[in-house]
Short mmCIF file of C-alpha atoms and ligand atoms in Angstrom, two decimals:
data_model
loop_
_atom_site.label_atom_id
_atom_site.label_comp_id
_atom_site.label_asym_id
_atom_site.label_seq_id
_atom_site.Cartn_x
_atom_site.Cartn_y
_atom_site.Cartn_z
CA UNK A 1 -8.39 22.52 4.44
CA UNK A 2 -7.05 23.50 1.17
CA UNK A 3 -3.60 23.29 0.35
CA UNK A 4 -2.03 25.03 -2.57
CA UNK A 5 0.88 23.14 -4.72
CA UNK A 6 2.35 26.24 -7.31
CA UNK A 7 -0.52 27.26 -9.03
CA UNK A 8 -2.60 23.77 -7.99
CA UNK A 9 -5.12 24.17 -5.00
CA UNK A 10 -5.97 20.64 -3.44
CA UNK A 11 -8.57 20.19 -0.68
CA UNK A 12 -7.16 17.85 2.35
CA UNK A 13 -8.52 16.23 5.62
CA UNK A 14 -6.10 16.40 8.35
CA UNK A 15 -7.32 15.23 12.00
CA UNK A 16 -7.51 19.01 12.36
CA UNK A 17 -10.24 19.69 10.43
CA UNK A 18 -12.32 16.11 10.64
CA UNK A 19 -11.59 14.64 14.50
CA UNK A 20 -11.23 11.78 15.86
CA UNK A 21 -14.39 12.31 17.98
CA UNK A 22 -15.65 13.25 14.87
CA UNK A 23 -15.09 9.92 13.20
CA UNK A 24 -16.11 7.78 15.81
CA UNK A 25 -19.27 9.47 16.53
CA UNK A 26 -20.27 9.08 12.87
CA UNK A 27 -19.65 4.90 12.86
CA UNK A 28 -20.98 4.69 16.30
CA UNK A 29 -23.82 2.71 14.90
CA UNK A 30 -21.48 0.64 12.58
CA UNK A 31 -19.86 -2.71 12.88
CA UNK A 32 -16.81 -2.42 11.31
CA UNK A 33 -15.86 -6.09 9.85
CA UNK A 34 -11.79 -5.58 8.37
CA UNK A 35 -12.16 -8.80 5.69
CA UNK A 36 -8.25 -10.28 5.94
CA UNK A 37 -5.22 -10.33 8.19
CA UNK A 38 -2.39 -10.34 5.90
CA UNK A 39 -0.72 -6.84 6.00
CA UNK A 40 -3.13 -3.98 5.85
CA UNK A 41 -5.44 -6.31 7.69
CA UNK A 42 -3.86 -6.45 11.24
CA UNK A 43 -2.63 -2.57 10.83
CA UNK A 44 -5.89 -0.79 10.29
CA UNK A 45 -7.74 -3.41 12.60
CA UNK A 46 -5.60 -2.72 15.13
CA UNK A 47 -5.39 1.54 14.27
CA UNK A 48 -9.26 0.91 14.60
CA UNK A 49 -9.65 -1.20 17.86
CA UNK A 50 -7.06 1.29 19.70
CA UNK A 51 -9.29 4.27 18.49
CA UNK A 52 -12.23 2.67 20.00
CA UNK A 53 -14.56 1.68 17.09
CA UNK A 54 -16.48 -1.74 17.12
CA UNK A 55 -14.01 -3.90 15.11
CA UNK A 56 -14.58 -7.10 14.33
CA UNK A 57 -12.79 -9.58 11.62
CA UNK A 58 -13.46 -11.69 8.94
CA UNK A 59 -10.05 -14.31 7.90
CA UNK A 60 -10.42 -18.28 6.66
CA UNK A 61 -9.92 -20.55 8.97
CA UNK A 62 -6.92 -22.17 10.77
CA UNK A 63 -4.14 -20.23 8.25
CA UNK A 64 -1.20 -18.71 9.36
CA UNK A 65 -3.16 -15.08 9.03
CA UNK A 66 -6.34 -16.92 11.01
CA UNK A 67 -3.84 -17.32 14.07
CA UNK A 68 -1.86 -14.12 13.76
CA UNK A 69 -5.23 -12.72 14.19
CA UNK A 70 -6.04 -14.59 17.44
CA UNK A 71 -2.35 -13.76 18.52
CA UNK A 72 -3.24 -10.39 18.53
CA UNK A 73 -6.72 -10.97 20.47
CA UNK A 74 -9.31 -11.62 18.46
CA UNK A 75 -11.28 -13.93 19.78
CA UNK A 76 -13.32 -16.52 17.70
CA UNK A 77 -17.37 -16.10 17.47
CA UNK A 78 -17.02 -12.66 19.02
CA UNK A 79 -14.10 -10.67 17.10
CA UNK A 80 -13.27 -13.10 14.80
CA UNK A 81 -15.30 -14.85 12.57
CA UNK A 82 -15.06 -16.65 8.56
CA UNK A 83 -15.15 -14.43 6.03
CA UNK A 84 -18.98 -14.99 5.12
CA UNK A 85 -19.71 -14.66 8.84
CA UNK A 86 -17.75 -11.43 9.05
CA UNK A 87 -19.69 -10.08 6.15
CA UNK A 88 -22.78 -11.07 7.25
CA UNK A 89 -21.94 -9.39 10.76
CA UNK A 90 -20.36 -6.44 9.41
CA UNK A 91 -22.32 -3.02 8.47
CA UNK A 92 -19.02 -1.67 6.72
CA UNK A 93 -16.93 -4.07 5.08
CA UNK A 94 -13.56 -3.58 4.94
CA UNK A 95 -11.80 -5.70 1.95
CA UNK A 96 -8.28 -6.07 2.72
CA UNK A 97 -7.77 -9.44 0.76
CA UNK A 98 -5.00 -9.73 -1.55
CA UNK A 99 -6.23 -8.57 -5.01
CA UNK A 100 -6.20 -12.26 -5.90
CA UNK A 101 -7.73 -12.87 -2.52
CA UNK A 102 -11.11 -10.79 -3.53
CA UNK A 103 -11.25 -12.24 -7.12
CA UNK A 104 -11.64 -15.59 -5.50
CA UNK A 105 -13.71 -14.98 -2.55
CA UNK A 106 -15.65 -12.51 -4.32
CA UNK A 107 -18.35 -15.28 -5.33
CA UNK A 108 -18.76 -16.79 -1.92
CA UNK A 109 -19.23 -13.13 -0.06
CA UNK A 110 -21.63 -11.05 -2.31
CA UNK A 111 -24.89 -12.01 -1.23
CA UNK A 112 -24.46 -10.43 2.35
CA UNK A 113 -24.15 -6.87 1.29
CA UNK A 114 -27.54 -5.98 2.14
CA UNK A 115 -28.69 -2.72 1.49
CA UNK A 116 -27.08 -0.07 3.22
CA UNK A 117 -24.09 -1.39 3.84
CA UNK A 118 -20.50 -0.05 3.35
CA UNK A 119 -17.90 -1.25 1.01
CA UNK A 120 -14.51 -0.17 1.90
CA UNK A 121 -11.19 -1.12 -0.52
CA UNK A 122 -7.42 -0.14 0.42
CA UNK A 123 -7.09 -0.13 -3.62
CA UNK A 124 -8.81 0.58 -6.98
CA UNK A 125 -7.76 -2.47 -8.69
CA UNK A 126 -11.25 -4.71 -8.24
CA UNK A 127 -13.39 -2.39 -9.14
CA UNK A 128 -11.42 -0.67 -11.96
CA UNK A 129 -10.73 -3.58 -13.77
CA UNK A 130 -14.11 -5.49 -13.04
CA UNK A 131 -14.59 -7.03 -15.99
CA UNK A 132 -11.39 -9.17 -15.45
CA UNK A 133 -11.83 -9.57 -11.67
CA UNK A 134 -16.00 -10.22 -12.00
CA UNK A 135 -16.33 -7.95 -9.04
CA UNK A 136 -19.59 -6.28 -9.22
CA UNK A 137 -21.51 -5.17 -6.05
CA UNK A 138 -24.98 -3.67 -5.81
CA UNK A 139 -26.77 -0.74 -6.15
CA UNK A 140 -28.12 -0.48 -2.77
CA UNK A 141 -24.90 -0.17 -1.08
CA UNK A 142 -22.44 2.93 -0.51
CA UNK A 143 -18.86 1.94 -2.23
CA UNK A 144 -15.62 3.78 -1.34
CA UNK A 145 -11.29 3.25 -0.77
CA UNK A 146 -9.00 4.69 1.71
CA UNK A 147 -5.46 3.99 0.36
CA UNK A 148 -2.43 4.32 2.87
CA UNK A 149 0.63 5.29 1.12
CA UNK A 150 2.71 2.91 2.59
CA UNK A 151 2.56 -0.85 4.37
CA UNK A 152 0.46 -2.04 6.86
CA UNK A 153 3.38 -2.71 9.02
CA UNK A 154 4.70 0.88 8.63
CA UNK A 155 0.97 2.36 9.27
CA UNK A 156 0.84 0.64 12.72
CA UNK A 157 4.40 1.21 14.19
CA UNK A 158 3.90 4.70 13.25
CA UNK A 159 0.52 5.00 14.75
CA UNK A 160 2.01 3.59 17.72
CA UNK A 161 4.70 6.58 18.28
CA UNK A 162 1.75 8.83 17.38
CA UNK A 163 2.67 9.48 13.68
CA UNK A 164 0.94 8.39 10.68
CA UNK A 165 1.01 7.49 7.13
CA UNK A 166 -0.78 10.05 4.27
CA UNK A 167 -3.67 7.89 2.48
CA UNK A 168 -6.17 9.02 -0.29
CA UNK A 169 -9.85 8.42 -0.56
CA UNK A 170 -12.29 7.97 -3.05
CA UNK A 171 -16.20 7.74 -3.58
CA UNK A 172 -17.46 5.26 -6.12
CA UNK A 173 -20.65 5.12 -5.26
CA UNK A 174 -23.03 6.70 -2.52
CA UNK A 175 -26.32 5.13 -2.06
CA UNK A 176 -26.97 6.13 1.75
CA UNK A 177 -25.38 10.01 1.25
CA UNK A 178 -23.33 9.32 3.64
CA UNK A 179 -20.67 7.77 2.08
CA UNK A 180 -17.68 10.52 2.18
CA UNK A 181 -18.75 10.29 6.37
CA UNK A 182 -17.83 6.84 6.07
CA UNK A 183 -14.87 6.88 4.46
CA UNK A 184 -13.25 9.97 6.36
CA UNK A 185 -14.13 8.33 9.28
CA UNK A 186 -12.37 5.33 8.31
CA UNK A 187 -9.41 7.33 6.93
CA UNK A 188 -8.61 9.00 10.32
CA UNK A 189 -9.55 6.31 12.37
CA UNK A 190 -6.79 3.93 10.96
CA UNK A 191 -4.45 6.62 12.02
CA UNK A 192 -3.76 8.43 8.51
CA UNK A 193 -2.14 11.86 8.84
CA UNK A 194 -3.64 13.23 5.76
CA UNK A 195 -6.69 12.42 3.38
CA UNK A 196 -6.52 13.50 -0.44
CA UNK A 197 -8.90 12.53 -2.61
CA UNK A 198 -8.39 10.41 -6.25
CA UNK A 199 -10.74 8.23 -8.01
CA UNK A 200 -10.67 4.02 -7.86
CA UNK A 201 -9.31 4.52 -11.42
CA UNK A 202 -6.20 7.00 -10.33
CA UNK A 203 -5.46 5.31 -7.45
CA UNK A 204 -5.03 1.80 -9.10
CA UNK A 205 -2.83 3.45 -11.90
CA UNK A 206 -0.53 5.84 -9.78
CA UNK A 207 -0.14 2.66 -7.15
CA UNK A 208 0.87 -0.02 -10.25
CA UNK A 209 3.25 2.89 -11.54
CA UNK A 210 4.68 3.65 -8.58
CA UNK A 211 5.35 -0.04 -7.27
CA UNK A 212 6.64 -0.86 -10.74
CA UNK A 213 8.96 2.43 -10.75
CA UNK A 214 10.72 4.35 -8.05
CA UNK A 215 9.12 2.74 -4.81
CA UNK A 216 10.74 -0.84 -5.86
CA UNK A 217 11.12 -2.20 -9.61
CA UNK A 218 13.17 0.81 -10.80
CA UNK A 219 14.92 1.16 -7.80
CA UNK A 220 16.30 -2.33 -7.66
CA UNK A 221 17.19 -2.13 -11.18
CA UNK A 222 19.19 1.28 -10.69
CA UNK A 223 20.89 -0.75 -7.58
CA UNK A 224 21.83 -3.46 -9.57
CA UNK A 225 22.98 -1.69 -12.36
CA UNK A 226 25.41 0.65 -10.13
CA UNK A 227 26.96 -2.19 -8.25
CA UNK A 228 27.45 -4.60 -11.51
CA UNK A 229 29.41 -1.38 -13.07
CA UNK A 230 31.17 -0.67 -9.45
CA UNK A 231 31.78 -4.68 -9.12
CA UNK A 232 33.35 -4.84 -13.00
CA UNK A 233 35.78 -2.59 -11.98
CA UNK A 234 37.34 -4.05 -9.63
CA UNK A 235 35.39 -2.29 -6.41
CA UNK A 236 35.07 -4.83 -3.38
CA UNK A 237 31.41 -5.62 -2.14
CA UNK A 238 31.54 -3.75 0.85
CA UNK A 239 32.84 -0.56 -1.49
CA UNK A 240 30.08 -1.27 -4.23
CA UNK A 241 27.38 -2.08 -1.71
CA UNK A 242 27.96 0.85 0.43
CA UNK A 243 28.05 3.54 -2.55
CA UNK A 244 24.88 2.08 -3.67
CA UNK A 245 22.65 1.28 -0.77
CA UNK A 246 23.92 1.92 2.75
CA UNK A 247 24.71 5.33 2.08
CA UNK A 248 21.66 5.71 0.35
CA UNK A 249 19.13 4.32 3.29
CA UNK A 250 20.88 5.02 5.87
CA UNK A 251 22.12 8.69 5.39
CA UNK A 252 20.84 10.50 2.74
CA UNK A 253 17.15 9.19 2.52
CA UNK A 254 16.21 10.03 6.30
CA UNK A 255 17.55 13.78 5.25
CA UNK A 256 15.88 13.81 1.76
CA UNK A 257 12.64 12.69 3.94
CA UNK A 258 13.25 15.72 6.30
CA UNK A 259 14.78 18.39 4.53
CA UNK A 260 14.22 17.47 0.44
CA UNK A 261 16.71 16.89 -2.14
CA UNK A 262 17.78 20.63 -2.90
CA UNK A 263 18.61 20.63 0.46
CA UNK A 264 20.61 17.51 0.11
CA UNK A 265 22.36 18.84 -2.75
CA UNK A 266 23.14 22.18 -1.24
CA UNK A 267 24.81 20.36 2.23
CA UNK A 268 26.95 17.93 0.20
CA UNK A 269 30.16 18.15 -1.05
CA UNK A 270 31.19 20.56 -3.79
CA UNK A 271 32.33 17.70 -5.76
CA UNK A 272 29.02 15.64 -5.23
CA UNK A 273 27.10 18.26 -5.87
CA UNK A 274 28.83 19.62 -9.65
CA UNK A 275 27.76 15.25 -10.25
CA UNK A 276 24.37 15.01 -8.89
CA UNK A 277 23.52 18.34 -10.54
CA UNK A 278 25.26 17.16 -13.91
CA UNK A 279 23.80 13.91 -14.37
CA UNK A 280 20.18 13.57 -12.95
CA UNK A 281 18.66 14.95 -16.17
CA UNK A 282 20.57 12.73 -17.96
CA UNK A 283 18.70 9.88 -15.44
CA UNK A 284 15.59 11.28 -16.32
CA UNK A 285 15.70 11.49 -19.82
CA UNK A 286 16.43 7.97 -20.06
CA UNK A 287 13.82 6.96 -17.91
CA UNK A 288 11.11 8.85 -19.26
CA UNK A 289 10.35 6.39 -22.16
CA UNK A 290 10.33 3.48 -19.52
CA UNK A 291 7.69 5.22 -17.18
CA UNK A 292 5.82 6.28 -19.84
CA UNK A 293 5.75 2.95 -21.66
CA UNK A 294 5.11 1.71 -18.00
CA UNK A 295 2.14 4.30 -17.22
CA UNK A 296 0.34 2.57 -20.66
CA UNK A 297 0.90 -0.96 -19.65
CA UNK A 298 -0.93 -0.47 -16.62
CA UNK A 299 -3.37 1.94 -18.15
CA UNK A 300 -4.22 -0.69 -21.03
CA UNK A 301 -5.00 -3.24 -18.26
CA UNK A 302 -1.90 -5.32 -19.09
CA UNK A 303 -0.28 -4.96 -16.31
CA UNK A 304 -3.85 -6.07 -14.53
CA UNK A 305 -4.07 -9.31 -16.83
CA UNK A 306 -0.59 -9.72 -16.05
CA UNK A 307 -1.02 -9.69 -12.08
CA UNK A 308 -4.67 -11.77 -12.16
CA UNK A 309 -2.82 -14.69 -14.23
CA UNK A 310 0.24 -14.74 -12.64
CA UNK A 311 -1.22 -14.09 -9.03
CA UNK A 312 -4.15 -16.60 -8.95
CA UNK A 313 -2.07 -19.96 -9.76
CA UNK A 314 -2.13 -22.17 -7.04
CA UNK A 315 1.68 -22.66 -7.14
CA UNK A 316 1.90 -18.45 -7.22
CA UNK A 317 4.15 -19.07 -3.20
CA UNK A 318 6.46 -21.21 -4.64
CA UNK A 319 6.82 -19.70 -7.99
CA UNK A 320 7.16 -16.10 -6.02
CA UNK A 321 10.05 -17.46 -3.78
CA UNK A 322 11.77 -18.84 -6.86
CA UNK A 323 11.71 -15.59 -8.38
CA UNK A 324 13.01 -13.54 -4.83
CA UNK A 325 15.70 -16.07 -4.93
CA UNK A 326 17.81 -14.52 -7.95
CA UNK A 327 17.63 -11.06 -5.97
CA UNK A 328 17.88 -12.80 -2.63
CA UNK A 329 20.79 -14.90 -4.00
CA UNK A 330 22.42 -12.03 -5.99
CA UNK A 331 26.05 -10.61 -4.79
CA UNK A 332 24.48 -6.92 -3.69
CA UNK A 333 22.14 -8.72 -1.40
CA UNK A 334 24.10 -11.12 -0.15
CA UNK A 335 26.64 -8.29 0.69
CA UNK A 336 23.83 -6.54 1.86
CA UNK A 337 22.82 -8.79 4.46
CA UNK A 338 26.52 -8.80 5.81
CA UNK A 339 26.59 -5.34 6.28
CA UNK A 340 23.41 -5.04 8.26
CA UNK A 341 24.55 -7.24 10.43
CA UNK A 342 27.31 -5.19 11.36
CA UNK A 343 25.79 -2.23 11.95
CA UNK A 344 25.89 -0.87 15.47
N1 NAP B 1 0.53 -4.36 1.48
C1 NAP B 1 0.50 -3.04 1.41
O1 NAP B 1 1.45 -2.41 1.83
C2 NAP B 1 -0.70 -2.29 0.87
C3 NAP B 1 -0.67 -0.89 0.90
C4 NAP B 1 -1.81 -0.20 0.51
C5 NAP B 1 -2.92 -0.91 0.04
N2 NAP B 1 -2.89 -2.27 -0.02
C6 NAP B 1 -4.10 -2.99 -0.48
O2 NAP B 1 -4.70 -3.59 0.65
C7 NAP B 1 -5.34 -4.82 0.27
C8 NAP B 1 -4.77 -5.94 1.11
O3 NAP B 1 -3.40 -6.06 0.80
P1 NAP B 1 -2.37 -6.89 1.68
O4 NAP B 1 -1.01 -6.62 1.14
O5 NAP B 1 -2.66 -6.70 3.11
O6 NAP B 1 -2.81 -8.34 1.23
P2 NAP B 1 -2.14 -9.70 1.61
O7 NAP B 1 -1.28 -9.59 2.80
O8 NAP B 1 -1.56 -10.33 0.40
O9 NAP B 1 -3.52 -10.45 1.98
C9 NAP B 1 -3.52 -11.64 2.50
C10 NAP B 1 -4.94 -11.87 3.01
O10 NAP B 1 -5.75 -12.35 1.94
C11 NAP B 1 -6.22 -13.65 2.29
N3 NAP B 1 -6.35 -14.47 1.08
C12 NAP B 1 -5.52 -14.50 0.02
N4 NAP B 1 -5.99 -15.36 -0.92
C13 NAP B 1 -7.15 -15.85 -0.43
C14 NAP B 1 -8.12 -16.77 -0.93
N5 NAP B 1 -7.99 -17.36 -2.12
N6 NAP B 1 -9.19 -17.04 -0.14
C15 NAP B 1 -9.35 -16.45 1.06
N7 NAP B 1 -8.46 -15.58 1.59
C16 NAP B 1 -7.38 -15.28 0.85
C17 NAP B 1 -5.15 -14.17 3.26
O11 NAP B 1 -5.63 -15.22 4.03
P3 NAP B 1 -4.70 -16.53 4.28
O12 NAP B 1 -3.61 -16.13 5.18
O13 NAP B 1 -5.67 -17.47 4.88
O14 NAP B 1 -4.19 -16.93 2.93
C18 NAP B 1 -4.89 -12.91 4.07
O15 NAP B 1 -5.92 -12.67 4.98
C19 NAP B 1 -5.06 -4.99 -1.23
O16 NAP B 1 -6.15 -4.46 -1.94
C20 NAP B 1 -3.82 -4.14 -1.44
O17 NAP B 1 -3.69 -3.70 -2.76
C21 NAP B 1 -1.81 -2.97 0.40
#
């Protein structure tokens, strides 16, 4: 189906035009091994299992992720097996391992792709930068990503009320000629509402961008920026917090999500809409020299060096709650966690 943005045509696959029928009749012969039960683990697996393909999974061994996984009903030597067992069982291999995860395991895994097989990533990041993650599969195998736009938690509570969350695809390689097959079928079998297509190289860049920008590092810093100004003078935390957040997530976002932000600014208030009109060019100007400074960090592989270094310590859990600890500890949070509380 192609969809036309302005003058831009893009070609999408909705479950309109490529079925669920579809999809499972295409992996009926495939044994579908989802490598990792962290996040996007247990919410495709699960998207998969309730769509009826032949899941099985592939986790290490008495972790907290090995028994969420048995929570859920996996059970051991028939759905759930170690990760070299689950690749050796699997026909498509599904590698939902942290980044750091697949750097590591990498080594132990890669003799069981036989030829044939299917490679399946949720992100561009091993492959793109494989000379820094030493990530290199075969020839003989068929190599593509399906990319949910969102978290694994959010992919299966929305699958569950029948809704779903818009992922794009990509072919890297396609040694059986069947490897688009594959992947759609994969795509609308973990319960994604649309498919559009990128390459491993645009979908690791756009994702490191837009977790580093407006999905959660600008966003905090634009949060904590407005309530430090609000706080200095002289607003109260429940004033500062609610201007800045609560109004934020719990009105206006649902509405932008529905209706878009001209229609937000067109059903505010006069007054609130002369601001907003006023001053978000002067937030994007500002910004522009951040995101594009950010956009070449990532591009240049920094950000990638970065992430590998910092992610593959051994002490990365303690350091990482350390870190969370100034935000988690910080006055807007703290006041934040108050006023959920009280909500009705
Ligand atoms: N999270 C998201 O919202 C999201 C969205 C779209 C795409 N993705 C992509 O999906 C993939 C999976 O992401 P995720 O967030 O689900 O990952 P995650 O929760 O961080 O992954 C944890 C999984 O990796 C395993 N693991 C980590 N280090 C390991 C090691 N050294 N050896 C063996 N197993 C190890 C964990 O097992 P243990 O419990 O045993 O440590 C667990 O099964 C990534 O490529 C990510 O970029 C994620």
């Amino acid at each position: 189906m192609k969809l036309k943005f302005g003058n831009l045509e893009e070609e999408i696959i909705t479950r309109k035009n490529f079925s669920l029928e579809k999809a499972r009749k295409c992996l009926l012969n495939e044994t579908i091994c989802v490598l990792g039960y962290g996040v996007q683990g247990p919410g495709q697996a699960l998207n998969l299992r309730d769509n009826g393909f032949n899941v099985i999974v592939g986790q290490r061994k008495n972790s907290k992720s090995w028994k969420k996984a048995i929570k859920d009903g996996w059970i051991e030597n028939k759905t759930l097996f170690n990760l070299e067992e689950g690749v050796e069982n699997g026909t498509i291999i599904m590698i939902l391992l942290s980044d750091a995860g697949q750097i590591a395991v990498w080594p132990k895994i890669k003799k069981y792709f036989y030829a044939g097989k299917g490679l399946y990533f949720s992100h561009g990041f091993g492959l793109t930068f494989k000379k820094k993650t030493n990530i290199s599969p075969p020839k003989e195998i068929d190599i593509f990503l399906v990319a949910p736009k969102g978290s694994g938690t959010s992919l299966r509570r929305l699958f569950k009320e029948g809704k779903g969350i818009n992922s794009s695809y990509a072919i890297y390689q396609n040694y059986t000629g069947k490897a688009k097959e594959r992947a759609l079928s994969l795509g609308i079998g973990i319960g994604s509402a649309y498919l559009f297509e990128t390459t491993f190289k645009k979908e690791v860049y756009s994702d490191l961008t837009g977790e580093r920008g407006t999905l959660m590092g600008a966003i905090q810093g634009i949060f904590a920026a407005q309530y430090q100004v609000l706080r200095e003078n002289g607003h109260s935390p429940s004033e500062a917090f609610n201007e800045t957040v609560e109004e934020l997530t719990q009105s206006l976002m649902p509405l932008i999500a529905e209706k878009g932000m001209d229609w937000m600014y067109e059903n505010c208030s006069t007054t609130a809409q002369r601001g907003a009109l006023d001053w978000w060019k002067k937030f994007r100007d500002i910004n522009l020299p951040i995101f594009r400074n950010l956009y070449k960090e990532v591009s240049s592989g920094k950000e990638a060096d970065k992430t590998i270094i910092s992610n593959s310590k051994k002490n990365y859990r303690k350091n990482l709650k350390k870190e969370l600890k100034e935000i988690k500890e910080s006055e807007l949070w703290q006041t934040g966690e108050i006023v959920r509380k009280l909500r009705p």
